[in-house]
Short mmCIF file of C-alpha atoms and ligand atoms in Angstrom, two decimals:
data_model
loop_
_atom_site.label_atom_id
_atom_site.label_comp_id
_atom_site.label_asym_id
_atom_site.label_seq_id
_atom_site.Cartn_x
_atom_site.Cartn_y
_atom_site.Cartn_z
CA UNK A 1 -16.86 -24.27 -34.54
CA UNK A 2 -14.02 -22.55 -33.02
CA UNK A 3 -15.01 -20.38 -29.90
CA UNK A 4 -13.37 -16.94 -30.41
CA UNK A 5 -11.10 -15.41 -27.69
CA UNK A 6 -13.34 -12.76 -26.01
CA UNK A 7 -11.35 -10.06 -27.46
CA UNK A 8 -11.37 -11.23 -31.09
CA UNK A 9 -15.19 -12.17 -30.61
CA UNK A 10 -15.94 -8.19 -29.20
CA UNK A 11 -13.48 -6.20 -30.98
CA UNK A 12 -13.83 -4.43 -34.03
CA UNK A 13 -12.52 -5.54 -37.05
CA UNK A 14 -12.19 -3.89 -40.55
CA UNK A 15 -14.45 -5.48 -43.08
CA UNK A 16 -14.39 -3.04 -46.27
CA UNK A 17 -12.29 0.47 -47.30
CA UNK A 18 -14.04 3.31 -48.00
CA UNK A 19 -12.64 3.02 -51.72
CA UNK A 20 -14.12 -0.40 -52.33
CA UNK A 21 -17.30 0.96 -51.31
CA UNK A 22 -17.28 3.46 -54.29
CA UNK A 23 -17.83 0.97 -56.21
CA UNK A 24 -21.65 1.19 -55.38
CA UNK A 25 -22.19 -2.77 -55.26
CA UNK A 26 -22.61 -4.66 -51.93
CA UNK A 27 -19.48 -6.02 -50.45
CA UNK A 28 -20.34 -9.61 -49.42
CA UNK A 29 -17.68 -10.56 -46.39
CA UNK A 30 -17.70 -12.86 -43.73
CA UNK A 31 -16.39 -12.30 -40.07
CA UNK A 32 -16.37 -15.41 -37.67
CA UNK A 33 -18.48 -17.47 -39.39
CA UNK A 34 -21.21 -14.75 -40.10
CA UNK A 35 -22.22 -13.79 -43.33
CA UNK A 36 -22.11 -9.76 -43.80
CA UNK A 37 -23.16 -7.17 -46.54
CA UNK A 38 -21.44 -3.58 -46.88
CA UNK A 39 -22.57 -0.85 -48.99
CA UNK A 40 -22.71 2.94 -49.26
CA UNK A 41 -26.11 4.63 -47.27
CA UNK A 42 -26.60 8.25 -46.85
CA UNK A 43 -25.99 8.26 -43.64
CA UNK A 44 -22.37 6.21 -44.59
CA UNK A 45 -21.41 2.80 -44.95
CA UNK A 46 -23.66 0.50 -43.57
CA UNK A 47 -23.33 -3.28 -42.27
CA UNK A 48 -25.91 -5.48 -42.53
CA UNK A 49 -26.46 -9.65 -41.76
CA UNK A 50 -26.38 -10.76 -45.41
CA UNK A 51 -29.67 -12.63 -44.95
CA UNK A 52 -32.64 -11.21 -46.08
CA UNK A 53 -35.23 -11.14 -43.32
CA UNK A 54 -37.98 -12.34 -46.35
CA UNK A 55 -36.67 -15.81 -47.98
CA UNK A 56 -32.99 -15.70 -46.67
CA UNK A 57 -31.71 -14.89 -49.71
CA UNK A 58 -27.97 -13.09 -49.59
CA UNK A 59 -28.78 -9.21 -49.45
CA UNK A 60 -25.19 -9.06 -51.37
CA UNK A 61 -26.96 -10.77 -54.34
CA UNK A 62 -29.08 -7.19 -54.83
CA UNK A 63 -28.22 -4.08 -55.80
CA UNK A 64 -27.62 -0.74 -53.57
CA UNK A 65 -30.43 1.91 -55.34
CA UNK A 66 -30.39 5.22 -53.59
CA UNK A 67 -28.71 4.38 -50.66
CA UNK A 68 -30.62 1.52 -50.02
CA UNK A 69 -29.77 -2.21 -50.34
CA UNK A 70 -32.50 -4.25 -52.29
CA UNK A 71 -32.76 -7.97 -52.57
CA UNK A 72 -32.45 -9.71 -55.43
CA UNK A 73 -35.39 -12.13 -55.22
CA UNK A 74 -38.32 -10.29 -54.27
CA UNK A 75 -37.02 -6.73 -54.22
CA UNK A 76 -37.54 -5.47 -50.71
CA UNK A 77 -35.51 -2.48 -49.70
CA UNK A 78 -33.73 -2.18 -46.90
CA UNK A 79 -31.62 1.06 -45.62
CA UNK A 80 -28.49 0.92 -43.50
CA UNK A 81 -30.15 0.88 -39.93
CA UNK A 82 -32.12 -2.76 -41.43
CA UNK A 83 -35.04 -0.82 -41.57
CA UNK A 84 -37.38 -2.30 -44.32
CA UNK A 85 -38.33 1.04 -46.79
CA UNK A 86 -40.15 -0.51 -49.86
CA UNK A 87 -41.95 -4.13 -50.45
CA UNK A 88 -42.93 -3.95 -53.93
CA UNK A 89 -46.23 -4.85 -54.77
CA UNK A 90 -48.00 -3.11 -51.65
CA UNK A 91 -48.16 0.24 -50.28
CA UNK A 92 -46.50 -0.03 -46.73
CA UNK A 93 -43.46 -1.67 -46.41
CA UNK A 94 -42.82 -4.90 -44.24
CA UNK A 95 -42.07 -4.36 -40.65
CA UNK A 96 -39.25 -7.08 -40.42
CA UNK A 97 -36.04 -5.32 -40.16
CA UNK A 98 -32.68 -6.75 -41.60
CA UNK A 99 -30.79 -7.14 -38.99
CA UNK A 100 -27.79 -4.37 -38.59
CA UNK A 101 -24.50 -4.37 -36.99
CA UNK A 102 -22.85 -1.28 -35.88
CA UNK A 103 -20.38 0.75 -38.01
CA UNK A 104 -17.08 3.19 -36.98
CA UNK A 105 -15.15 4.83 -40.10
CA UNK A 106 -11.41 5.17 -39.02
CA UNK A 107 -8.95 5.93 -41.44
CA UNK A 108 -10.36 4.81 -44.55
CA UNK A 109 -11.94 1.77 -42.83
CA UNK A 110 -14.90 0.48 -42.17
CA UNK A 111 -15.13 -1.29 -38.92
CA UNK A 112 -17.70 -3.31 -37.75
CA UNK A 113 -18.46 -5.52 -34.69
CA UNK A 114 -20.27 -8.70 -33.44
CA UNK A 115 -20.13 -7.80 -29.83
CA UNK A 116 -23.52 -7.66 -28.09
CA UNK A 117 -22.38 -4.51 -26.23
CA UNK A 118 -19.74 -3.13 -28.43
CA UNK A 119 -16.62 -1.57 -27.05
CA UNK A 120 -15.91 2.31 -27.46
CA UNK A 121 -14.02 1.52 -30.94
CA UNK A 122 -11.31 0.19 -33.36
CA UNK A 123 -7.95 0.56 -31.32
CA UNK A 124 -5.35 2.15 -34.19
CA UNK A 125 -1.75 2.16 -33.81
CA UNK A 126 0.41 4.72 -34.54
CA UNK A 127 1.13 6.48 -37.07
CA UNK A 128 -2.47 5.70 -38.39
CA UNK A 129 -4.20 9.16 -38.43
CA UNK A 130 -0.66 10.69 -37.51
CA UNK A 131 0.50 13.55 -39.60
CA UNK A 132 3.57 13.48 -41.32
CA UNK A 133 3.46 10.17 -42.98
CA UNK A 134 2.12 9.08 -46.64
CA UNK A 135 0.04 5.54 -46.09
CA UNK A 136 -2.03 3.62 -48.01
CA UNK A 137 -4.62 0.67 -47.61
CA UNK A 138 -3.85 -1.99 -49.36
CA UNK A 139 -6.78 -5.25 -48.43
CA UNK A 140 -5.43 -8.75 -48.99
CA UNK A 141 -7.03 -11.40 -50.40
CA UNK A 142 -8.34 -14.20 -47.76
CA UNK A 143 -6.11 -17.13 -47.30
CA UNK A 144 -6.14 -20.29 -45.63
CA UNK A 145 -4.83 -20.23 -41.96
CA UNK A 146 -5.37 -19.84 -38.57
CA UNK A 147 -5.81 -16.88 -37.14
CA UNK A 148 -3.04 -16.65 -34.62
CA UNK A 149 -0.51 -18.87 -37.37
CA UNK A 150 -1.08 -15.80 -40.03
CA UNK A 151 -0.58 -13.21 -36.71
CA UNK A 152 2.64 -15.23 -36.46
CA UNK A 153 4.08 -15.12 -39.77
CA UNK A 154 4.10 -11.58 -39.69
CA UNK A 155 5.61 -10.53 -37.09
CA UNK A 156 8.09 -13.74 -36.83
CA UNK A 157 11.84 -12.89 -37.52
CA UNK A 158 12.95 -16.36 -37.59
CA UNK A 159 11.31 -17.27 -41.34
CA UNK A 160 12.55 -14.74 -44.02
CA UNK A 161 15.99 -16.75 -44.10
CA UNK A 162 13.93 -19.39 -45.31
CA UNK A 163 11.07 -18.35 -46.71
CA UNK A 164 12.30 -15.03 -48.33
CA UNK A 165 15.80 -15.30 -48.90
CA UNK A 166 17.69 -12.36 -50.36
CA UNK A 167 14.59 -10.02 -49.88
CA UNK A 168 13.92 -9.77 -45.88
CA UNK A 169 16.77 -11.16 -45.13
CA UNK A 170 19.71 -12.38 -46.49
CA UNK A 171 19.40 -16.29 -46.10
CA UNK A 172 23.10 -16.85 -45.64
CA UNK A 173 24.10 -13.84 -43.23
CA UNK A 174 23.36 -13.66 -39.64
CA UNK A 175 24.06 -10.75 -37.17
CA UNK A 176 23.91 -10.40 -33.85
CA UNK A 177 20.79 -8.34 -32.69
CA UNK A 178 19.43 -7.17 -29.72
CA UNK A 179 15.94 -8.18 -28.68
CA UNK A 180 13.98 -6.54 -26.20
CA UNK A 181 10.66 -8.30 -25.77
CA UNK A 182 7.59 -6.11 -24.10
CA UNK A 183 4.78 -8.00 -22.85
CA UNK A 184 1.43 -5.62 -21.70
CA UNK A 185 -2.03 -6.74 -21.01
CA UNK A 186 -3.07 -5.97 -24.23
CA UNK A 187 -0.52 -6.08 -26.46
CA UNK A 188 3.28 -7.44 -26.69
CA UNK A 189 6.23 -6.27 -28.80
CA UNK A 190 9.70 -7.15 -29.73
CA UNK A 191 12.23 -4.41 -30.50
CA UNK A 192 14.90 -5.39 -32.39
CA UNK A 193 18.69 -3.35 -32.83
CA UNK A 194 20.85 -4.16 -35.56
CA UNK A 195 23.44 -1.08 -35.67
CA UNK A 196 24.57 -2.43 -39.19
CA UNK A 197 23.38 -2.20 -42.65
CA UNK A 198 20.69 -4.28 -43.53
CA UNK A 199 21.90 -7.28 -45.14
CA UNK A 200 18.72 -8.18 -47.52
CA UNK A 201 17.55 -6.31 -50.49
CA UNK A 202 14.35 -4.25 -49.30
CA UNK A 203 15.32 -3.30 -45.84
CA UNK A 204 18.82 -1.72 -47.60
CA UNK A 205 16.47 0.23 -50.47
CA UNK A 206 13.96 1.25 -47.72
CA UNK A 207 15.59 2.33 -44.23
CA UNK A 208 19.14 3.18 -45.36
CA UNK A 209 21.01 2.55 -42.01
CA UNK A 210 18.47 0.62 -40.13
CA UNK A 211 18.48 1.49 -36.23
CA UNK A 212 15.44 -0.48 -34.93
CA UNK A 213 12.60 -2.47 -35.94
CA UNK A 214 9.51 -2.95 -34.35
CA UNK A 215 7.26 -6.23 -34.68
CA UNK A 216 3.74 -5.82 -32.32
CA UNK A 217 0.97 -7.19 -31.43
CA UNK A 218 -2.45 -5.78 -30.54
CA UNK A 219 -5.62 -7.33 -30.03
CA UNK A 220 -7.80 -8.24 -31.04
CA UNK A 221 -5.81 -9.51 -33.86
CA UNK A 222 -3.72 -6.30 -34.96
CA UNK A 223 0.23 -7.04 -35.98
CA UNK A 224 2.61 -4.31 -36.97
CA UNK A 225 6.41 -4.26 -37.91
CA UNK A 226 8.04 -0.66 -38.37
CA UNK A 227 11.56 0.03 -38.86
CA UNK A 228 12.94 3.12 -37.47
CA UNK A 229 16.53 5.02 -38.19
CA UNK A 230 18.26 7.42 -37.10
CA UNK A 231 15.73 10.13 -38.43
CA UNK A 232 13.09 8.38 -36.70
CA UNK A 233 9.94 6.05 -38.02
CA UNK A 234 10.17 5.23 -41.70
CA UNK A 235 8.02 2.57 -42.28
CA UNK A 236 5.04 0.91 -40.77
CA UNK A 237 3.09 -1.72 -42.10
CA UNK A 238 -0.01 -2.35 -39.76
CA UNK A 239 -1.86 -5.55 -40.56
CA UNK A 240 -5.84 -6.69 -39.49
CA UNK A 241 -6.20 -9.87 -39.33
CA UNK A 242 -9.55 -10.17 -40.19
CA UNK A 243 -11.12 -13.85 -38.80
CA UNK A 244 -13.11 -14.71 -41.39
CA UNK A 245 -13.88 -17.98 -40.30
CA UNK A 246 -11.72 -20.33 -38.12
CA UNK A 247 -9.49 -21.45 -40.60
CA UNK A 248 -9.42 -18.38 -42.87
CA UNK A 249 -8.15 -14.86 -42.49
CA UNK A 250 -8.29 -11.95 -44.92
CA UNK A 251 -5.52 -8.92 -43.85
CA UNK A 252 -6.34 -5.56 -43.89
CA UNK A 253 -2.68 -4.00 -44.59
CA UNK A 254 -1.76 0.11 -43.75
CA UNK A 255 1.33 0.58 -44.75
CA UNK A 256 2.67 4.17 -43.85
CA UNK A 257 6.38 5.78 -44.72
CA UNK A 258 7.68 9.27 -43.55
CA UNK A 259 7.27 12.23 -46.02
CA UNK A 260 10.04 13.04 -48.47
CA UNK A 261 11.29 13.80 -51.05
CA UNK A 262 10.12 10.90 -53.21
CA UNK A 263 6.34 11.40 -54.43
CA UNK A 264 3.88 8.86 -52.88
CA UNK A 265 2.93 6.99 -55.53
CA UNK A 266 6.27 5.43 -56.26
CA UNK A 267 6.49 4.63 -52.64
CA UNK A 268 3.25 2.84 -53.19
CA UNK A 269 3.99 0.94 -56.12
CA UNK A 270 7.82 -0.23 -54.45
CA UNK A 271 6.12 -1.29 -51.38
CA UNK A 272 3.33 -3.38 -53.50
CA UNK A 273 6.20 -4.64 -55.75
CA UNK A 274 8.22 -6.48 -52.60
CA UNK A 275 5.10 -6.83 -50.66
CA UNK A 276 3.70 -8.64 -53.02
CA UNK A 277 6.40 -11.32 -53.74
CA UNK A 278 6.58 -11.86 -49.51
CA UNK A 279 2.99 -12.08 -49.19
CA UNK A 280 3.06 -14.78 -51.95
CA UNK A 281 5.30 -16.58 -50.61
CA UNK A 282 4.24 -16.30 -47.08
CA UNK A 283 0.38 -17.38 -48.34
CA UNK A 284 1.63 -20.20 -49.71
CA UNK A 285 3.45 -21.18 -46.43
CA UNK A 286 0.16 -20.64 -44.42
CA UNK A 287 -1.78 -22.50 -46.76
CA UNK A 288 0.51 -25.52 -46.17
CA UNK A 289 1.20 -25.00 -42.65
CA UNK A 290 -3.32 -25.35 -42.13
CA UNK A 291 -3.25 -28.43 -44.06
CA UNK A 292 -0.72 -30.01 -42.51
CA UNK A 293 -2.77 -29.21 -39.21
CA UNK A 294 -5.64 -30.34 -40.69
CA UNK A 295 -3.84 -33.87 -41.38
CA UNK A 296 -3.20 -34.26 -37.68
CA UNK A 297 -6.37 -32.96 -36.48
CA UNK A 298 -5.08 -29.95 -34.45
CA UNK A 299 -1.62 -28.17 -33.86
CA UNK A 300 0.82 -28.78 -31.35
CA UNK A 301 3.36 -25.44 -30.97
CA UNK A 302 7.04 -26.07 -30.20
CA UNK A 303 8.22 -22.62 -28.80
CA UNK A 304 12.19 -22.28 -30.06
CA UNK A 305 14.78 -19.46 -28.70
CA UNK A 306 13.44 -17.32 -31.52
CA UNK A 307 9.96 -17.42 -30.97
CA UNK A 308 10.20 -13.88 -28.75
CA UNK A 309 6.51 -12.95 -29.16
CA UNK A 310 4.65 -16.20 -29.82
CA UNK A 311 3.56 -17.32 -25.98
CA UNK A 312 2.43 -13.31 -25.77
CA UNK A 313 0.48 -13.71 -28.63
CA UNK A 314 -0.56 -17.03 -27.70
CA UNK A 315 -1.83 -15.84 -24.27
CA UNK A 316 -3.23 -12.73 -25.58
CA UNK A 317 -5.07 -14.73 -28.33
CA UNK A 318 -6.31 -17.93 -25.88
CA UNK A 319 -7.81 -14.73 -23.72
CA UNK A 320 -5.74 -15.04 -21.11
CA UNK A 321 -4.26 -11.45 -19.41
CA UNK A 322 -0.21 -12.24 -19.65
CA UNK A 323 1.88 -10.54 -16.33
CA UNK A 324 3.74 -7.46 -18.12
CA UNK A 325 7.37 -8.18 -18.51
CA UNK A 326 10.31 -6.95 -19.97
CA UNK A 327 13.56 -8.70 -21.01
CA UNK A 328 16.21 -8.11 -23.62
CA UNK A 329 18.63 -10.75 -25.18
CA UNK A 330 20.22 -11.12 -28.35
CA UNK A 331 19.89 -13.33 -30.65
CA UNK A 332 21.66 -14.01 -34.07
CA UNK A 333 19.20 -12.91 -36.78
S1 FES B 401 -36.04 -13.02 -50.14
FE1 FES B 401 -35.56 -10.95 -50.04
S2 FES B 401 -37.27 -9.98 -50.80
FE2 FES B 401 -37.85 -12.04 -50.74
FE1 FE2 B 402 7.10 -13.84 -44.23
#
């Protein structure tokens, strides 16, 4: 069992959106290892251990009935603070408690925590809960990886030549870019300026003249790329990285553009559209890239020229508190 880096293991991570919860049936998730149920209470959305205090059986296998989550083999009724309400057949109810976990609602999110004394909350980057920008949630289906390798991928300008030619970038062109790589105690991020055109298809329909883009990491797990021009931020796309379990990760994507002209909806459906063929394509890579590591029994990380945020993110993952830095360079992207 993989021992999780103090600040994964205490922070709060997103396990549901409020829309999925509209759907009235118990979410069944898993973060680190532990099995979790989410559903709609009165009081709000409610996480619970999905083990019912009874017989074990998964409280996700019931049914939410008035705000309350009943289990599916003997039909004791539990609300959102674990407290047992109704055991059917007798007049009190049962004094054994499911056990709860504590809940914060940030912008369409339910976060939760595993941390014996939980922090003060969810850290969200900007522009989450900014004004000014049109965003939407979009949550990922779990895929095979490690949690710092899927991290990685996302915020790694070295692969889209390879992995998404024409789209992210162009897979024959290179440019000279500047780089200026920002390590903190709790974060790290690489700023990258490329006073050109982009040369791939979605940065060209999405920024216009590109200026900047952003690629940083938070913890506990938390990567974000934005792209900036000369009218300021135009896209974000924040991703959780949701540790499921040590070899699987489910993202939790907010991807936000600047208001305009063009109604949010199409935005939506552009960004899904690309997204969607990257994410493939990137899922399939991660998927390969855990096996492989399975075959040899661990990883081993070269760290190239490229690789401007990976020892941040490697320290920042393993624990450790990296010195704060600052360096530029450029590199041929
Ligand atoms: S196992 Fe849940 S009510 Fe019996
Ligand atoms: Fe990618």
């Amino acid at each position: 069992m993989t021992i999780w880096p103090k600040a994964v293991a205490n922070g709060w991570h997103p396990v549901a959106t409020l829309r999925e919860l509209k759907r009235r049936k118990p979410l069944a998730r898993m973060l680190m290892g532990k099995p979790i149920v989410v559903f709609s209470s009165p009081e709000g959305p409610a996480v619970l251990v999905d083990r019912c205090p009874h017989r074990n059986m998964a409280l996700s296998q019931g049914k939410v009935r008035g705000g309350e989550i009943e289990c599916a083999y003997h039909g004791w009724r539990f609300k959102g603070n674990g407290r047992c309400t109704h055991t059917p057949g007798v007049g009190e109810p049962a004094r054994h408690a499911a056990e709860a976990l504590p809940v914060i609602v940030r912008a369409g999110l339910v976060f939760t925590t595993l941390a014996d004394k939980p922090n003060a909350g969810p850290v969200l980057p900007y522009p989450m809960e900014a004004e000014g920008f049109d965003s939407f949630l979009w949550p990922i289906k779990a895929t095979r990886a490690r949690l710092i390798d899927a991290v990685e991928n996302l915020l790694d300008p070295a692969h889209p030549h390879f992995l998404h030619p024409g789209i992210v970038r162009s897979g024959t062109v290179r440019r000279p870019v500047e780089v200026t790589v920002r390590v903190k105690e709790d974060s790290a991020e690489a700023i990258y300026v490329e006073n050109t055109r982009a040369s791939a298809l979605m940065p060209r329909m999405l920024e216009g003249k590109r200026t900047a883009s952003v690629g940083r990491f938070s913890l506990p797990s938390t990567g974000q790329v934005a792209f900036e021009n000369t009218k300021g931020l135009k896209l974000s796309i924040t991703v959780f990285f949701v540790p499921e379990g040590p070899e699987r990760v489910k993202p939790i994507a907010h991807l936000a553009t600047q208001k305009g002209v063009i109604p949010p909806f199409i935005k939506e459906l552009a960004l899904r559209a690309f997204d969607m063929v990257i994410l493939a394509q990137d899922q399939v890579a991660l998927r390969r890239q855990a096996e492989n590591i399975e075959r040899f029994g661990g990883p081993k990380y070269a760290v190239g020229p490229l690789d401007v945020l990976f020892p941040a993110i490697q320290a920042l993952a393993a624990g450790e508190t990296p010195e704060p830095s600052e360096r530029t360079l450029t590199l041929s992207l």
